[in-house]
């Protein structure tokens, strides 16, 4: 069974701290890994990773994928209260009837205090 | 570019009643997904459409859930009859293509605001 596990499940930090969120996966037929930020309802897209070792960066957020060890990390530097959200990791499968299917982890709840 | 639209935003029903949700994907997106997100969990795929055909409905409880995308654009998801455990947020997402051979922007799924269903 395909599995995506995120850690930690929740994290409380103060503004200015740096956080690292983890996502490990065990899936058949990996295609890509995606990170989403979910503040109220709709997850909003952050990054898509397909190749190992290539860091994707957007402002204070960055992410990298290790396809050998089957994990990804999402880093947020100089955190702000607006970063408070649930961060979801999802793996996209390829091939057959699972084509395109996203399998999500349970999410990491990040709370940033002023 | 307009995003994925969903309605209603909230719905409260009693168990055994029926409910329907509507989704309009981003214009030109061939692939449409319905997810169920129970509180405290990540979204779980219920059904995936490619144009108006079903690609994957392996996790759809077909005894009570049904979905259609008749003209390959809008989609509806119906629950009949609802159970207490159906209380969740129902998210619709779309992507431009499921046929790309290597990961690219068209693989990205964009989500709508969701419908929060409460079954009493």
XYZ file of C-alpha atoms in Angstrom:
234
model
C 0.000 0.000 0.000
C 1.291 3.456 -0.907
C 2.235 5.473 2.133
C 3.294 9.067 2.816
C 4.339 9.998 6.350
C 5.037 13.491 7.584
C 6.837 14.572 10.717
C 6.483 16.199 13.057
C 2.689 16.213 13.245
C 2.748 19.619 14.871
C 5.318 22.285 15.571
C 5.188 25.504 17.576
C 7.882 28.132 17.021
C 8.449 31.857 17.434
C 8.784 34.395 14.685
C 12.256 34.383 13.196
C 12.898 30.699 13.849
C 13.847 28.299 11.072
C 11.817 25.097 10.689
C 12.320 21.868 8.788
C 9.364 19.698 7.881
C 9.885 16.107 6.816
C 8.093 13.853 4.387
C 8.976 10.214 3.744
C 7.243 7.950 1.280
C 6.861 4.370 0.167
C 5.027 4.169 -3.122
C 5.024 2.114 -6.266
C 5.847 3.981 -9.442
C 6.909 7.407 -8.125
C 6.503 10.372 -10.434
C 6.787 13.545 -8.353
C 6.412 14.954 -4.859
C 4.389 18.060 -4.118
C 4.172 20.382 -1.134
C 1.021 22.326 -0.347
C 0.136 24.921 2.286
C -3.365 24.705 3.726
C -4.510 27.679 5.774
C -8.282 27.401 5.864
C -9.650 25.048 3.280
C -7.999 24.883 -0.132
C -4.425 23.604 -0.245
C -2.288 26.044 -2.206
C 0.597 24.739 -4.270
C 4.162 25.415 -3.092
C 6.589 23.125 -4.896
C 6.796 20.123 -7.175
C 9.935 18.001 -7.046
C 10.878 15.310 -9.513
C 14.666 15.096 -9.382
C 16.933 14.292 -6.466
C 19.251 16.906 -5.053
C 17.850 19.923 -6.876
C 16.639 22.526 -4.416
C 13.506 24.469 -5.238
C 13.298 27.893 -3.639
C 10.617 30.521 -3.263
C 11.406 33.396 -0.942
C 11.927 32.009 2.542
C 10.736 28.532 1.567
C 12.871 25.845 0.007
C 12.524 22.135 -0.601
C 14.636 19.244 -1.756
C 14.015 15.623 -2.680
C 16.114 12.513 -2.030
C 14.839 9.696 -4.246
C 17.377 7.232 -2.919
C 16.327 7.619 0.712
C 12.692 8.338 -0.259
C 12.157 11.607 1.550
C 11.791 15.321 1.097
C 12.224 18.291 3.401
C 10.576 21.689 3.391
C 12.537 24.483 5.041
C 11.110 27.793 6.146
C 13.577 30.427 7.327
C 12.792 33.553 9.353
C 9.266 32.310 10.054
C 6.379 34.763 10.276
C 2.930 34.423 11.842
C 1.532 34.199 8.317
C 3.386 30.909 7.870
C 1.028 29.301 10.394
C -0.805 26.602 8.471
C -0.980 22.895 7.766
C 1.755 21.807 5.363
C 0.806 18.835 3.224
C 3.156 16.558 1.342
C 1.782 14.468 -1.513
C 3.306 11.959 -3.885
C 2.072 11.707 -7.444
C 2.081 8.281 -9.028
C 2.655 7.372 -12.627
C 1.303 4.685 -14.832
C -1.726 2.482 -15.058
C -4.942 3.251 -13.260
C -3.076 5.249 -10.610
C -1.865 7.777 -13.176
C -1.754 11.218 -11.662
C -3.164 10.134 -8.326
C -1.914 12.126 -5.334
C -1.377 10.286 -2.069
C -1.212 12.765 0.796
C 0.498 12.604 4.146
C -1.413 13.588 7.251
C 0.097 17.053 7.342
C 2.261 19.053 9.744
C 0.513 21.772 11.727
C 2.869 24.742 12.041
C 2.065 27.480 14.550
C 4.241 30.589 14.597
C 3.894 32.820 17.656
C 4.802 36.511 17.512
C -6.872 33.067 -14.533
C -9.936 32.029 -12.524
C -9.389 29.257 -10.030
C -11.371 26.123 -9.276
C -14.887 27.011 -8.171
C -16.958 24.943 -5.769
C -20.386 25.284 -4.233
C -21.856 25.298 -1.728
C -19.145 26.312 0.739
C -20.968 24.829 3.702
C -23.700 22.258 4.058
C -25.386 20.802 7.128
C -27.682 17.809 6.702
C -29.099 15.026 8.794
C -27.981 11.445 8.351
C -29.774 9.537 5.618
C -30.394 12.732 3.660
C -28.876 13.384 0.225
C -26.437 16.097 -0.759
C -24.721 17.233 -3.942
C -21.594 19.285 -4.504
C -20.604 21.139 -7.657
C -17.180 21.891 -9.105
C -16.039 23.994 -12.052
C -12.357 23.388 -12.826
C -9.870 25.854 -14.247
C -10.674 26.512 -17.883
C -8.945 24.050 -20.182
C -8.004 21.587 -17.447
C -8.726 18.074 -18.667
C -8.311 16.282 -15.365
C -10.604 16.744 -12.378
C -10.300 15.191 -8.938
C -12.598 14.925 -5.937
C -10.955 14.511 -2.522
C -12.390 13.906 0.942
C -10.516 15.496 3.840
C -11.563 14.373 7.304
C -10.496 16.662 10.131
C -6.874 16.088 11.078
C -6.053 14.038 8.001
C -4.661 14.689 4.552
C -7.005 14.680 1.558
C -7.972 11.272 0.199
C -8.751 10.840 -3.490
C -12.317 9.723 -4.158
C -12.458 9.898 -7.944
C -10.414 11.163 -10.885
C -11.819 12.166 -14.284
C -9.907 12.611 -17.512
C -12.261 14.721 -19.626
C -15.600 12.963 -19.047
C -14.180 9.498 -18.366
C -13.372 7.997 -14.972
C -9.670 7.175 -14.520
C -9.702 6.068 -10.888
C -12.634 5.553 -8.519
C -11.099 2.795 -6.430
C -11.636 4.654 -3.143
C -15.146 5.912 -3.867
C -17.784 4.243 -1.641
C -19.988 3.404 -4.573
C -22.934 2.233 -2.478
C -23.586 5.839 -1.470
C -21.297 8.125 -3.459
C -21.595 8.953 -7.134
C -19.933 11.493 -9.392
C -20.276 12.603 -12.960
C -18.626 14.944 -15.428
C -20.967 14.664 -18.352
C -19.556 17.304 -20.702
C -15.960 17.053 -19.549
C -16.074 20.384 -17.716
C -18.221 20.763 -14.564
C -18.611 17.907 -12.152
C -21.020 16.951 -9.403
C -20.429 14.651 -6.441
C -23.460 13.182 -4.691
C -23.896 11.354 -1.417
C -27.085 9.384 -0.916
C -27.782 8.549 1.871
C -25.291 10.414 4.052
C -23.736 8.909 7.163
C -22.204 10.632 10.169
C -18.715 9.600 9.042
C -19.161 11.515 5.791
C -18.637 14.755 7.709
C -15.560 16.242 6.039
C -14.340 18.874 3.629
C -14.822 17.855 0.005
C -12.144 19.320 -2.209
C -12.183 19.531 -5.959
C -8.919 19.925 -7.886
C -7.942 20.138 -11.526
C -4.799 19.820 -13.602
C -4.159 20.538 -17.233
C -3.075 17.097 -18.336
C -2.530 13.565 -17.084
C -0.713 12.546 -20.223
C 2.638 14.307 -19.725
C 5.460 11.786 -19.663
C 7.724 13.655 -17.279
C 6.823 15.864 -14.354
C 6.056 19.428 -15.344
C 3.770 22.310 -14.536
C 0.789 20.526 -16.068
C 1.099 17.857 -13.380
C 0.265 20.388 -10.687
C -3.183 20.061 -9.151
C -4.961 23.272 -8.180
C -7.595 23.062 -5.482
C -10.911 24.780 -5.003
C -12.045 26.283 -1.677
C -13.850 23.096 -0.688
C -17.260 22.320 0.759
C -17.508 21.638 4.468
C -20.164 18.985 5.046
C -21.571 18.346 8.496
C -23.831 15.333 8.931
C -25.894 15.393 12.126
